[in-house]
Tab-separated table of C-alpha atoms in Angstrom:
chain	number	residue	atom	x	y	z
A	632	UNK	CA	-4.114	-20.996	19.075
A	633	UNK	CA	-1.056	-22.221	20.429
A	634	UNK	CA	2.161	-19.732	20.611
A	635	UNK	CA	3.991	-22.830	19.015
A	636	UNK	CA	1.693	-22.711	16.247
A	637	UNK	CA	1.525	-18.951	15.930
A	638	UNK	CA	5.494	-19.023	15.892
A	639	UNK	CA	5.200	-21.452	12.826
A	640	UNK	CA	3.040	-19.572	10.853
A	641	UNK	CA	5.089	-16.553	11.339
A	642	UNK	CA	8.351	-18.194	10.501
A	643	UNK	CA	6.669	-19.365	7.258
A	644	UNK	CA	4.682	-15.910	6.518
A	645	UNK	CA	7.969	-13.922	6.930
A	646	UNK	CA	9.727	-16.760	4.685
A	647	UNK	CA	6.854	-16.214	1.657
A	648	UNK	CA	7.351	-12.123	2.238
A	649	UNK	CA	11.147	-12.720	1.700
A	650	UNK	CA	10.991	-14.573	-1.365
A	651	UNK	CA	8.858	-11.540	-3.041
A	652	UNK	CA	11.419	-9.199	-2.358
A	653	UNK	CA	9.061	-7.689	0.355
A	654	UNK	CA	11.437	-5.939	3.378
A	655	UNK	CA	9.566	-5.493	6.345
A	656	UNK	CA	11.769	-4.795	9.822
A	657	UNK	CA	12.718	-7.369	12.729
A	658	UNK	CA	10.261	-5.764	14.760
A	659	UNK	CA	7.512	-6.455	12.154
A	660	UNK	CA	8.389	-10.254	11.549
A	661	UNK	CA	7.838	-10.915	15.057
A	662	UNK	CA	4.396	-9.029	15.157
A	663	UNK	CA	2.920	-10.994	12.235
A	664	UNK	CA	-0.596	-11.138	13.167
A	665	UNK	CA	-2.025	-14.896	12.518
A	666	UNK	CA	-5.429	-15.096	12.415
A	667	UNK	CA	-7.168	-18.584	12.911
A	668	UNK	CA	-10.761	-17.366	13.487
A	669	UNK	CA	-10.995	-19.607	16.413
A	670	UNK	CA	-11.404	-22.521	13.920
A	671	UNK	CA	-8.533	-24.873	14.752
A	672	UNK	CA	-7.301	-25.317	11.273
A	673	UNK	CA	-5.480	-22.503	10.225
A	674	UNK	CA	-3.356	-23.791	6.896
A	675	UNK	CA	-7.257	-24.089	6.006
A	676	UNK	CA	-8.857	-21.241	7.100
A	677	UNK	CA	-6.441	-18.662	7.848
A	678	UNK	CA	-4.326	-15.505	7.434
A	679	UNK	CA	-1.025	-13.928	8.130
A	680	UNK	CA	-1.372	-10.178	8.419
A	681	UNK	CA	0.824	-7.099	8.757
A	682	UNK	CA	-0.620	-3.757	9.756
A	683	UNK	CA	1.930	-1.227	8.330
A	684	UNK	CA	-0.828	1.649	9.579
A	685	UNK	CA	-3.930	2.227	10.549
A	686	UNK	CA	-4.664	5.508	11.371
A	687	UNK	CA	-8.737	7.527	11.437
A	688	UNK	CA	-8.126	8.133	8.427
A	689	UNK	CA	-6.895	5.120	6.028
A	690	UNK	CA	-5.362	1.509	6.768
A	691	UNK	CA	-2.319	-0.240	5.074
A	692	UNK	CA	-1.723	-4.004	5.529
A	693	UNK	CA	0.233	-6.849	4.075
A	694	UNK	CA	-1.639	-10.265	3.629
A	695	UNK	CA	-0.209	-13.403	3.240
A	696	UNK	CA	-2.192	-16.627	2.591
A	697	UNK	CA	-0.464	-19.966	2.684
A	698	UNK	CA	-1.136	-22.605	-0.373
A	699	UNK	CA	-5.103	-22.711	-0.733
A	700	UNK	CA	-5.583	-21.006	2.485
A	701	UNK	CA	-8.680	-18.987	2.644
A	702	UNK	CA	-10.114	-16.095	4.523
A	703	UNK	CA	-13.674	-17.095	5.676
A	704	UNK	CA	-16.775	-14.979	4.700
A	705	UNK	CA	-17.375	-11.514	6.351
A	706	UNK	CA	-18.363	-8.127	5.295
A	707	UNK	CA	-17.335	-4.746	7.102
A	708	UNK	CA	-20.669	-2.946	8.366
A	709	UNK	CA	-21.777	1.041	9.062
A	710	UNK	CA	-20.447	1.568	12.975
A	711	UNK	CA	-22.682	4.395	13.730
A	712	UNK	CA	-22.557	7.482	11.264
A	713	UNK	CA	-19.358	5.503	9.593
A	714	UNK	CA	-19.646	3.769	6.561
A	715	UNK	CA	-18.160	0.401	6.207
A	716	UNK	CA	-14.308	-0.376	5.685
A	717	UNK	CA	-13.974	0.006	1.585
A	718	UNK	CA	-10.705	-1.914	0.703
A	719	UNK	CA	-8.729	-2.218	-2.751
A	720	UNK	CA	-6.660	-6.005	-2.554
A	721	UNK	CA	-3.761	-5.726	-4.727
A	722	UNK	CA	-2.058	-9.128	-5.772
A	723	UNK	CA	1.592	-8.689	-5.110
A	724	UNK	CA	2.882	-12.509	-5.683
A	725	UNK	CA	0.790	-16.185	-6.000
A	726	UNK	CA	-2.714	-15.918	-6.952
A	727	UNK	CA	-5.759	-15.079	-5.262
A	728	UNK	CA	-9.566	-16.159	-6.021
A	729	UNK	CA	-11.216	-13.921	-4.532
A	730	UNK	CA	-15.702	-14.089	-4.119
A	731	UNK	CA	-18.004	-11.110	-3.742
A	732	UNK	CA	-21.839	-10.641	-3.713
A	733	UNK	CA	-22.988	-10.977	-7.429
A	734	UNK	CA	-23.641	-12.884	-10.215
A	735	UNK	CA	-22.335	-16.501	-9.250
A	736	UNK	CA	-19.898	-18.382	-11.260
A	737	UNK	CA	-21.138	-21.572	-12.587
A	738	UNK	CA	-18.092	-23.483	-10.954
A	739	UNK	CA	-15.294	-21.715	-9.100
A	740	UNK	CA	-12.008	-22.560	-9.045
A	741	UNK	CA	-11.296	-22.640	-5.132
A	742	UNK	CA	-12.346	-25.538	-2.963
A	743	UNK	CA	-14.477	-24.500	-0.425
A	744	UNK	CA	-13.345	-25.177	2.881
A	745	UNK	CA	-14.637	-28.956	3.669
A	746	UNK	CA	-17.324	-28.964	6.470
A	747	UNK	CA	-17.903	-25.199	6.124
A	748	UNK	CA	-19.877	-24.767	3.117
A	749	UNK	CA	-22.897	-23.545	4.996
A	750	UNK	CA	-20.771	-20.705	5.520
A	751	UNK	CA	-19.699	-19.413	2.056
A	752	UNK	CA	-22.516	-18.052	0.453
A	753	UNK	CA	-21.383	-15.530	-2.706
A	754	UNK	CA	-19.943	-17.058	-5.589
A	755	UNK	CA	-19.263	-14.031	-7.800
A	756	UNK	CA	-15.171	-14.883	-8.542
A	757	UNK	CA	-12.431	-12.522	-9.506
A	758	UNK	CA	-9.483	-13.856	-10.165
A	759	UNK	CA	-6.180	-11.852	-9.120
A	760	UNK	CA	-2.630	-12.648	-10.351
A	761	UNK	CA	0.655	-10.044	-10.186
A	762	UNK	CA	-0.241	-6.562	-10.344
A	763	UNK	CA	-3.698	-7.127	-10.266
A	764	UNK	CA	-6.549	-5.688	-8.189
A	765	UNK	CA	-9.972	-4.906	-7.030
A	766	UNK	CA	-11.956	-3.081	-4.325
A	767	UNK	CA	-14.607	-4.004	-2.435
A	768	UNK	CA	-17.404	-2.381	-1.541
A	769	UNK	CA	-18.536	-1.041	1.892
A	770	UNK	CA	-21.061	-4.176	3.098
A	771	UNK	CA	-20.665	-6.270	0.500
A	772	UNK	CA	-19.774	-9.946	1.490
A	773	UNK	CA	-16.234	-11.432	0.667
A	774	UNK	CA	-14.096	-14.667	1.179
A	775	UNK	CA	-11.147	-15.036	-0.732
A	776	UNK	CA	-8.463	-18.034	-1.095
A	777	UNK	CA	-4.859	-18.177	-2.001
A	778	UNK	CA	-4.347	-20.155	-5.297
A	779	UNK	CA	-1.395	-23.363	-5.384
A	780	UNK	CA	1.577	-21.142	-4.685
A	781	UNK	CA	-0.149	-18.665	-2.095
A	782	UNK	CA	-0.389	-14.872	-2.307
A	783	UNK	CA	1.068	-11.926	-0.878
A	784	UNK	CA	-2.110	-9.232	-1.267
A	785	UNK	CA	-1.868	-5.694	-0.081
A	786	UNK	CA	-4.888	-4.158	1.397
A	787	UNK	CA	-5.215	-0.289	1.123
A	788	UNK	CA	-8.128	0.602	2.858
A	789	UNK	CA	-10.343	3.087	4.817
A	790	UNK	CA	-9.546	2.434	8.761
A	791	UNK	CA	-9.821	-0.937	9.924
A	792	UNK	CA	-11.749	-1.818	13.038
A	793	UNK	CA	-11.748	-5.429	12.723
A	794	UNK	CA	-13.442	-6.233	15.953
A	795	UNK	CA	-16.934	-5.241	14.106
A	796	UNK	CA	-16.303	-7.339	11.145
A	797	UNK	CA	-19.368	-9.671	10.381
A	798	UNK	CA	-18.667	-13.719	9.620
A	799	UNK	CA	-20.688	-15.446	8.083
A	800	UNK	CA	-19.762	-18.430	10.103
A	801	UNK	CA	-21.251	-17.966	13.612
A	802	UNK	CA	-18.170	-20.214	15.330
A	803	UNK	CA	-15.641	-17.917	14.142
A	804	UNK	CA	-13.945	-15.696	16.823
A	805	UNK	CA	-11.937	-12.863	15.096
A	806	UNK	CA	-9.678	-11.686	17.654
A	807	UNK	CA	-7.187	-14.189	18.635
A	808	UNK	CA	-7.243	-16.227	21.745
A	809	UNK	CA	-3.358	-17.225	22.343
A	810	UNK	CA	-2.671	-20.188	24.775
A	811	UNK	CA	0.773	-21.367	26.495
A	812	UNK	CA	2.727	-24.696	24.971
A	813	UNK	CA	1.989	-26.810	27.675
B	1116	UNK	CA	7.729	18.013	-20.927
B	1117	UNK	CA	8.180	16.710	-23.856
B	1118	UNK	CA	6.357	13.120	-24.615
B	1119	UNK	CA	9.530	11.540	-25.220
B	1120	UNK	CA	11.547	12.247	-22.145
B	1121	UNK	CA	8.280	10.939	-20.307
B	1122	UNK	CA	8.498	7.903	-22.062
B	1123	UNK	CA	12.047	7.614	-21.483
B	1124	UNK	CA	11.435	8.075	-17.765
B	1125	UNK	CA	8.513	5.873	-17.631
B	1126	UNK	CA	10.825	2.793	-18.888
B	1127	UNK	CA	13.253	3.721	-16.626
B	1128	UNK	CA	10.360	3.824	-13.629
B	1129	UNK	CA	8.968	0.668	-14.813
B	1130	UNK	CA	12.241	-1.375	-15.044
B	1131	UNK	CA	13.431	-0.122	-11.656
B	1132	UNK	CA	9.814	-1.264	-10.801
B	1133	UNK	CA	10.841	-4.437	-12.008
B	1134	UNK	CA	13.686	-5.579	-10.582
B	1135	UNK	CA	12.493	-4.469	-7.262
B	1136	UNK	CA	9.694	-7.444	-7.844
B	1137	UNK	CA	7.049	-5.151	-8.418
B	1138	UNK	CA	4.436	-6.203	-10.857
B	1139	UNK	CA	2.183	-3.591	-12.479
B	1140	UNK	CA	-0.097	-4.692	-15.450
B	1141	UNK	CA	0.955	-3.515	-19.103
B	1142	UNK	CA	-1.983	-0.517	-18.605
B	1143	UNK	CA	-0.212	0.720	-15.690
B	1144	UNK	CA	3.535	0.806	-17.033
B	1145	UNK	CA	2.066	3.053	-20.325
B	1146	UNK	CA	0.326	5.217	-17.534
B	1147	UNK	CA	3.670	5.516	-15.144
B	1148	UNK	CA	2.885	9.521	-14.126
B	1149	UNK	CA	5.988	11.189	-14.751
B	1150	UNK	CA	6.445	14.648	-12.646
B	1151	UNK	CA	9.000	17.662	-13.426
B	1152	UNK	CA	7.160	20.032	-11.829
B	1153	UNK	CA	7.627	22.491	-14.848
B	1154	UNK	CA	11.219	22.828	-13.680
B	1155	UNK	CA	13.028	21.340	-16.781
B	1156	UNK	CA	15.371	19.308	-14.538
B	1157	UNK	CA	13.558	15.801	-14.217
B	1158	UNK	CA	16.828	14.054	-13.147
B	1159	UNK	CA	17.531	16.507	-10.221
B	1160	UNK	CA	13.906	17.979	-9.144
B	1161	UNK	CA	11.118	15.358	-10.771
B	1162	UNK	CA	8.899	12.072	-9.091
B	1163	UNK	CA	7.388	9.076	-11.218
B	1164	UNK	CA	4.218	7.571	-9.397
B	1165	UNK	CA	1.467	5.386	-10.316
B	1166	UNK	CA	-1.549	5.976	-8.901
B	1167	UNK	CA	-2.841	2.595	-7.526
B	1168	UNK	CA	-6.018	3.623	-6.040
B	1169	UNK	CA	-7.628	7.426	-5.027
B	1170	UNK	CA	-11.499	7.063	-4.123
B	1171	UNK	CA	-12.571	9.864	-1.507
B	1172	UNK	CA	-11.773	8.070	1.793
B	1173	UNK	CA	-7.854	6.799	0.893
B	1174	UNK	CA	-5.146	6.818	-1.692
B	1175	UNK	CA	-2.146	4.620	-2.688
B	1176	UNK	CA	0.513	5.184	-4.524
B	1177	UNK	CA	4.040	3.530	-5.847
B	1178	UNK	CA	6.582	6.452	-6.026
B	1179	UNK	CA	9.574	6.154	-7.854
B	1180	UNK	CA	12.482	7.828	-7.590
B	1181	UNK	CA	16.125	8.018	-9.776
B	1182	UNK	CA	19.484	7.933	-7.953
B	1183	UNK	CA	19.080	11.583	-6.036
B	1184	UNK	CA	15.902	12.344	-7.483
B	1185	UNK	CA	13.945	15.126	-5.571
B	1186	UNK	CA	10.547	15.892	-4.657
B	1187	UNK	CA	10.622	19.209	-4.323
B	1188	UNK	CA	9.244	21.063	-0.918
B	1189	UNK	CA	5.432	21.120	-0.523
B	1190	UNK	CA	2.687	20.423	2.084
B	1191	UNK	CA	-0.849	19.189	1.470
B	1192	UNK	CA	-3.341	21.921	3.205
B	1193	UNK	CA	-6.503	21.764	4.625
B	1194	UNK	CA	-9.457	21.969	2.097
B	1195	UNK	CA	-13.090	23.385	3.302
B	1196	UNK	CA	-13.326	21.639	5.810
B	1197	UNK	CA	-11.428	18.723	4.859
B	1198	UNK	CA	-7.924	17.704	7.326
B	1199	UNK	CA	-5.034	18.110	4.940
B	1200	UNK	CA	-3.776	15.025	3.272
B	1201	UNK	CA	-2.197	12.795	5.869
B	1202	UNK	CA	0.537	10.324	4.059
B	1203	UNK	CA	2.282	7.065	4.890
B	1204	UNK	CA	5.753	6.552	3.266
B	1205	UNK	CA	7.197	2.939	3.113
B	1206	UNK	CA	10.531	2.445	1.863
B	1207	UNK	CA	10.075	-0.904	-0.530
B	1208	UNK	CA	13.512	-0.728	-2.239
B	1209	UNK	CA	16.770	1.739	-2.153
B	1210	UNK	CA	16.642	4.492	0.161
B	1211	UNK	CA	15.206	7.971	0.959
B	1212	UNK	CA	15.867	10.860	2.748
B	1213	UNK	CA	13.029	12.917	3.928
B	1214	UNK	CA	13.261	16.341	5.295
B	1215	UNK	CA	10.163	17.423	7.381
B	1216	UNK	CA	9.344	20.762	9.840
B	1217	UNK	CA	11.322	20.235	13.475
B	1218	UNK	CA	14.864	20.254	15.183
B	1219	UNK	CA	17.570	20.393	11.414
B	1220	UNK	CA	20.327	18.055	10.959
B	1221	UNK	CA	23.415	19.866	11.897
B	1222	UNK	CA	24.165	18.295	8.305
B	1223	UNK	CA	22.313	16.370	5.843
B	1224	UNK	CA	22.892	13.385	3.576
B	1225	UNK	CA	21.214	14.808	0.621
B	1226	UNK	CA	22.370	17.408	-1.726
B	1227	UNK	CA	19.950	20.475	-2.092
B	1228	UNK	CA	19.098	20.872	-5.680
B	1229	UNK	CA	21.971	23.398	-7.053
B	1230	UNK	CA	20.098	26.842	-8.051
B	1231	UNK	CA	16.796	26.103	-6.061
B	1232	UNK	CA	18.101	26.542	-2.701
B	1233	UNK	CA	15.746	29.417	-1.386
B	1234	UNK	CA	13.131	26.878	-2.003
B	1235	UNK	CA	14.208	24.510	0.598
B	1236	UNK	CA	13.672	25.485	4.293
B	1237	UNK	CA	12.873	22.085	6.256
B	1238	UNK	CA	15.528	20.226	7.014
B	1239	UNK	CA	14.558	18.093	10.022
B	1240	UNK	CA	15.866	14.298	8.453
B	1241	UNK	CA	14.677	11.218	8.299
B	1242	UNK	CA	16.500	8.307	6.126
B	1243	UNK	CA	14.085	5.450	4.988
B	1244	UNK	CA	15.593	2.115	4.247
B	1245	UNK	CA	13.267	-1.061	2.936
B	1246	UNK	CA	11.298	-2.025	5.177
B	1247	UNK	CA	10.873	1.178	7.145
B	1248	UNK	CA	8.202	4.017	7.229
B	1249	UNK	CA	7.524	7.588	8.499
B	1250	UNK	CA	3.827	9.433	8.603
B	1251	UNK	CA	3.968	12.806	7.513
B	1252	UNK	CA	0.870	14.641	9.585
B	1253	UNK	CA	-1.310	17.241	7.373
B	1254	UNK	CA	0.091	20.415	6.640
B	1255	UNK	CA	3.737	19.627	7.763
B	1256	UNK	CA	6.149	20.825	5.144
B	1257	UNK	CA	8.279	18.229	3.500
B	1258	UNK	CA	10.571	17.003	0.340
B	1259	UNK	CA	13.040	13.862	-0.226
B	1260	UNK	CA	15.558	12.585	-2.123
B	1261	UNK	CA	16.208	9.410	-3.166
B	1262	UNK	CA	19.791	7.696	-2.354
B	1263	UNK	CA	22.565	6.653	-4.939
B	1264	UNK	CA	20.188	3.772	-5.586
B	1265	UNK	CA	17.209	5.480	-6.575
B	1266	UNK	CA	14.215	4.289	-4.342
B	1267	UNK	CA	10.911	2.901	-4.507
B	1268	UNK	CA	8.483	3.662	-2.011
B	1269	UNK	CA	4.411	2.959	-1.528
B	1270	UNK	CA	2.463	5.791	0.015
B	1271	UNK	CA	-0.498	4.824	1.669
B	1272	UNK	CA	-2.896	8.167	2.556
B	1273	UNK	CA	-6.042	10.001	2.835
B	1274	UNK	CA	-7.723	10.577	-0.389
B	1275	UNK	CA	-5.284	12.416	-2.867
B	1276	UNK	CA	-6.172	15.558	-4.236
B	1277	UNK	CA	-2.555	16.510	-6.276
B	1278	UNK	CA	-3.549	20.128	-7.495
B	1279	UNK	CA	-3.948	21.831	-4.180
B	1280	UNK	CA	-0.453	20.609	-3.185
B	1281	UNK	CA	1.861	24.070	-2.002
B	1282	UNK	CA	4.980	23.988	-3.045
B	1283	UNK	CA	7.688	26.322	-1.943
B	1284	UNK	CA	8.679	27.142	-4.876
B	1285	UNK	CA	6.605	29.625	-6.801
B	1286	UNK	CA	7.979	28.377	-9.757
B	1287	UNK	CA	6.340	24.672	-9.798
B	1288	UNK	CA	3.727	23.429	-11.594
B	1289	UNK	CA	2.314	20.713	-10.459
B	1290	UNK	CA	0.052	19.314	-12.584
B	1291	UNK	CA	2.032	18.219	-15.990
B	1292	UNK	CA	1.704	19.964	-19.375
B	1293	UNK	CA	2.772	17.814	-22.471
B	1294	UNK	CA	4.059	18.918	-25.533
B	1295	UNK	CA	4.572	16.722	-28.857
B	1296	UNK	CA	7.980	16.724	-29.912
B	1297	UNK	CA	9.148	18.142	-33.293
């Protein structure tokens, strides 16, 4: 992704946080992570993360997903004797559909990303506004998408190792690749 | 404590909660955990928390605290042969002093709770505006105080296990006892 583009998304990630009374510090805003997944179109399939901790012993993030932006499917495997991540999303502001293995809905309320659908496989849909949350499962496969206004999700979660995270999608690339403006 | 004066201070909790932008569903407000450590003083020594999520790998928490509020001293000790809890606090609104073991402010910006003096003995400082965070390694002894604002913070942490807590004072109770009123 381009450092142009990665500014943008910051700008506007920081901008969302703001407006839900979230305070993070300078030095935070300009570390927003922005993951594209190597995809190419990020307002799509995207997030804007913020990693308050992550220590051996539990993680803390802040998500943010734009207007209908989702995060593409994955699941957190065992990395030797360790189980799997286990992570409890709490809705802080928007909406957020999120999909886990289970009994599929018979028509969901996100769009699936156009051109991707091989790629989204589990249907069963939870449906988080304000104050509302779930946790999911060690291994279990997850996308989730940001409803019309976006969403501002925590994630409190065992430690996060996201280079062994599992995509569905075999042309995503999870850690970011940042080129030069030309 | 008597049921009133928690519901009294869960009201108060939940409308500080509030207007600080954080939502918590109707379940959660009527379950605000209101601590007073069985010292009769819940203005001056006392801690309102909800408990977000606690499974046996991490914990998080919303603490609330009134306008110079005080956690009292405790640490979080090893148990078996499980690390001591290991805890993340984030200022999200307000501010907070926190006292931990190591060098003592020649002089601090709290006021020690008037009577219970011998019962705080760390006084190394730390103030905690939004947006900022300290990690409090296990077994460290520590208490804080909320500023003239009150403050709300999230603690993010290993998994949570309340009634091994030590506090300094051999007077506390930890875990509540409720009594109807007349």
């Amino acid at each position: 992704m381009k450092r142009s583009e990665i500014g943008k998304a910051q700008e506007r990630a920081a901008a969302m946080l703001k407006s839900s009374g979230i305070a993070l510090t300078e030095q935070e805003i300009t570390h927003i992570e922005v993951a594209g997944f190597g995809l190419g179109e990020l307002d799509v399939q995207g997030l804007e993360l913020i990693t308050y901790v992550n220590t051996d012993r539990y993680c803390a993030k802040e998500l943010v997903l734009f207007p209908r932006q989702t995060c593409p499917e994955h699941l957190h495997p065992t990395i030797g004797s360790a189980p799997g991540k286990m992570e409890t999303f709490r809705c802080r502001s928007g909406s957020v559909f999120l999909y886990v293995e289970g009994e599929a809905a018979t028509s969901i309320k996100s769009i699936v990303p156009p051109g991707s659908e091989p790629y989204y496989t589990v249907y069963h849909e939870i449906e988080l506004l304000p104050g509302e949350q779930y946790t999911i499962e060690p291994g279990i496969k997850h996308w989730f998408q940001a409803g019309n206004l976006g969403a501002i999700v925590s994630e409190f979660s065992s430690t996060s190792r996201d280079e062994f995270d599992i995509f569905t999608d075999p042309r995503i690339v999870r850690m970011p690749i940042v080129t030069e403006d030309e």
